[in-house]
Short mmCIF file of N, CA and C in Angstrom, two decimals:
data_model
loop_
_atom_site.label_atom_id
_atom_site.label_comp_id
_atom_site.label_asym_id
_atom_site.label_seq_id
_atom_site.Cartn_x
_atom_site.Cartn_y
_atom_site.Cartn_z
N UNK R 1 8.25 -22.23 7.02
CA UNK R 1 6.94 -21.62 7.38
C UNK R 1 6.55 -20.39 6.54
N UNK R 2 7.35 -19.23 6.51
CA UNK R 2 7.13 -18.17 5.68
C UNK R 2 6.89 -18.56 4.38
N UNK R 3 7.68 -19.38 3.72
CA UNK R 3 7.79 -19.55 2.30
C UNK R 3 6.48 -20.51 2.02
N UNK R 4 5.87 -21.49 2.78
CA UNK R 4 4.46 -21.96 2.42
C UNK R 4 3.47 -20.95 2.65
N UNK R 5 3.49 -20.04 3.65
CA UNK R 5 2.49 -18.88 3.52
C UNK R 5 2.42 -18.15 2.37
N UNK R 6 3.65 -17.63 2.11
CA UNK R 6 3.89 -16.58 0.66
C UNK R 6 3.37 -17.39 -0.49
N UNK R 7 3.73 -18.75 -0.61
CA UNK R 7 3.06 -19.38 -1.72
C UNK R 7 1.66 -19.67 -1.96
N UNK R 8 1.17 -20.03 -0.74
CA UNK R 8 -0.23 -20.01 -0.55
C UNK R 8 -0.97 -18.94 -0.87
N UNK R 9 -0.45 -17.59 -0.27
CA UNK R 9 -1.26 -16.22 -0.42
C UNK R 9 -0.84 -15.79 -1.82
N UNK R 10 0.32 -15.96 -2.54
CA UNK R 10 0.62 -15.71 -4.05
C UNK R 10 -0.35 -16.42 -4.81
N UNK R 11 -0.47 -17.74 -4.63
CA UNK R 11 -1.60 -18.70 -5.67
C UNK R 11 -2.95 -17.79 -5.33
N UNK R 12 -3.40 -17.34 -4.15
CA UNK R 12 -4.49 -16.67 -3.87
C UNK R 12 -4.69 -15.48 -4.65
N UNK R 13 -3.73 -14.78 -4.42
CA UNK R 13 -3.53 -13.18 -5.11
C UNK R 13 -3.97 -13.53 -6.69
N UNK R 14 -2.86 -14.55 -7.24
CA UNK R 14 -2.96 -14.73 -8.70
C UNK R 14 -4.15 -15.24 -9.09
N UNK R 15 -5.06 -16.11 -8.18
CA UNK R 15 -6.46 -16.37 -8.71
C UNK R 15 -7.46 -15.40 -8.63
N UNK R 16 -7.41 -14.59 -7.57
CA UNK R 16 -8.24 -13.29 -7.49
C UNK R 16 -8.04 -12.23 -8.82
N UNK R 17 -6.92 -12.12 -9.13
CA UNK R 17 -6.51 -11.34 -10.42
C UNK R 17 -6.96 -11.95 -11.58
N UNK R 18 -6.79 -13.42 -11.71
CA UNK R 18 -7.23 -13.88 -13.24
C UNK R 18 -8.82 -13.95 -13.16
N UNK R 19 -9.46 -14.19 -11.88
CA UNK R 19 -10.89 -13.98 -11.70
C UNK R 19 -11.62 -12.77 -12.09
N UNK R 20 -10.67 -11.67 -12.01
CA UNK R 20 -11.24 -10.28 -12.18
C UNK R 20 -10.96 -9.94 -13.60
N UNK R 21 -10.41 -10.91 -14.48
CA UNK R 21 -9.83 -10.61 -15.70
C UNK R 21 -8.99 -9.46 -15.76
N UNK R 22 -7.91 -9.64 -14.76
CA UNK R 22 -6.79 -8.96 -14.90
C UNK R 22 -7.16 -7.44 -14.71
N UNK R 23 -8.18 -7.27 -13.95
CA UNK R 23 -8.51 -5.60 -13.65
C UNK R 23 -8.44 -5.28 -12.37
N UNK R 24 -8.60 -6.24 -11.31
CA UNK R 24 -8.53 -5.74 -10.04
C UNK R 24 -7.03 -5.48 -9.58
N UNK R 25 -6.94 -4.48 -8.82
CA UNK R 25 -5.53 -4.06 -8.12
C UNK R 25 -5.36 -4.56 -6.74
N UNK R 26 -4.46 -4.04 -6.06
CA UNK R 26 -4.11 -4.40 -4.72
C UNK R 26 -5.58 -4.11 -3.66
N UNK R 27 -5.94 -3.15 -3.52
CA UNK R 27 -6.97 -2.68 -2.77
C UNK R 27 -8.08 -3.88 -2.82
N UNK R 28 -8.55 -4.08 -3.91
CA UNK R 28 -9.82 -4.74 -4.31
C UNK R 28 -9.48 -6.42 -4.09
N UNK R 29 -8.09 -6.71 -4.51
CA UNK R 29 -7.77 -7.82 -4.18
C UNK R 29 -7.48 -8.26 -2.55
N UNK R 30 -7.20 -7.27 -1.90
CA UNK R 30 -7.19 -7.36 -0.43
C UNK R 30 -8.30 -7.57 0.29
N UNK R 31 -9.24 -6.96 -0.25
CA UNK R 31 -10.75 -7.13 0.29
C UNK R 31 -11.25 -8.29 0.02
N UNK R 32 -10.97 -8.83 -1.05
CA UNK R 32 -11.58 -10.08 -1.62
C UNK R 32 -10.74 -11.40 -0.53
N UNK R 33 -9.74 -11.04 -0.38
CA UNK R 33 -8.94 -12.25 0.45
C UNK R 33 -9.34 -12.06 2.07
N UNK R 34 -9.76 -10.98 2.62
CA UNK R 34 -10.25 -10.53 3.79
C UNK R 34 -11.77 -11.23 4.04
N UNK R 35 -12.43 -11.21 2.93
CA UNK R 35 -13.76 -11.92 2.86
C UNK R 35 -13.39 -13.22 3.01
N UNK R 36 -12.62 -13.81 2.38
CA UNK R 36 -12.20 -15.32 2.73
C UNK R 36 -11.41 -15.56 3.87
N UNK R 37 -11.31 -14.64 4.75
CA UNK R 37 -10.63 -14.74 6.24
C UNK R 37 -9.07 -14.91 6.06
N UNK R 38 -8.46 -14.63 5.02
CA UNK R 38 -7.28 -14.33 4.79
C UNK R 38 -6.42 -13.07 5.16
N UNK R 39 -6.02 -12.89 6.51
CA UNK R 39 -5.43 -11.40 6.86
C UNK R 39 -4.20 -11.39 6.05
N UNK R 40 -4.24 -10.13 5.55
CA UNK R 40 -3.00 -9.74 4.37
C UNK R 40 -3.23 -8.19 4.37
N UNK R 41 -2.18 -7.53 4.29
CA UNK R 41 -2.24 -6.07 4.15
C UNK R 41 -2.26 -5.96 2.70
N UNK R 42 -2.61 -4.69 2.27
CA UNK R 42 -2.64 -4.11 0.97
C UNK R 42 -1.38 -4.14 0.36
N UNK R 43 -0.55 -3.36 1.35
CA UNK R 43 0.99 -3.46 0.75
C UNK R 43 1.63 -4.61 0.54
N UNK R 44 1.20 -5.65 1.17
CA UNK R 44 1.85 -7.08 0.72
C UNK R 44 1.20 -7.46 -0.48
N UNK R 45 -0.11 -7.22 -0.89
CA UNK R 45 -0.57 -7.77 -1.88
C UNK R 45 -0.26 -7.07 -3.08
N UNK R 46 0.41 -5.72 -2.81
CA UNK R 46 0.82 -4.88 -4.01
C UNK R 46 2.37 -5.28 -4.21
N UNK R 47 2.81 -5.76 -3.17
CA UNK R 47 4.47 -6.19 -3.40
C UNK R 47 4.38 -7.66 -4.27
N UNK R 48 3.44 -8.29 -3.94
CA UNK R 48 3.31 -9.76 -4.54
C UNK R 48 2.73 -9.73 -5.97
N UNK R 49 2.00 -8.58 -6.11
CA UNK R 49 1.24 -8.28 -7.37
C UNK R 49 2.59 -8.05 -8.35
N UNK R 50 3.38 -7.01 -8.02
CA UNK R 50 4.47 -6.55 -8.81
C UNK R 50 5.35 -7.90 -9.10
N UNK R 51 5.54 -8.82 -8.14
CA UNK R 51 6.68 -9.73 -8.45
C UNK R 51 5.95 -10.90 -9.41
N UNK R 52 4.40 -10.94 -9.26
CA UNK R 52 3.72 -11.95 -10.08
C UNK R 52 3.59 -11.51 -11.42
N UNK R 53 3.25 -10.30 -11.53
CA UNK R 53 2.71 -9.55 -12.83
C UNK R 53 3.34 -8.39 -13.15
N UNK R 54 4.86 -8.65 -13.37
CA UNK R 54 5.70 -7.23 -13.68
C UNK R 54 5.23 -6.66 -14.84
N UNK R 55 5.37 -5.35 -14.81
CA UNK R 55 4.82 -4.33 -15.89
C UNK R 55 5.48 -4.59 -17.07
#
């Protein structure tokens, strides 16, 4: 169950990041996801962001 939710949220985070032309950070991505009724914390988005897009 957790893996399914993580995969879904990771895809949404990646989509929002790509839609912003790789400019948005975790606060703005969190805001966009909340507007889509996806409850997620900024720290979770930041953690997934580091995993998806390592520096």
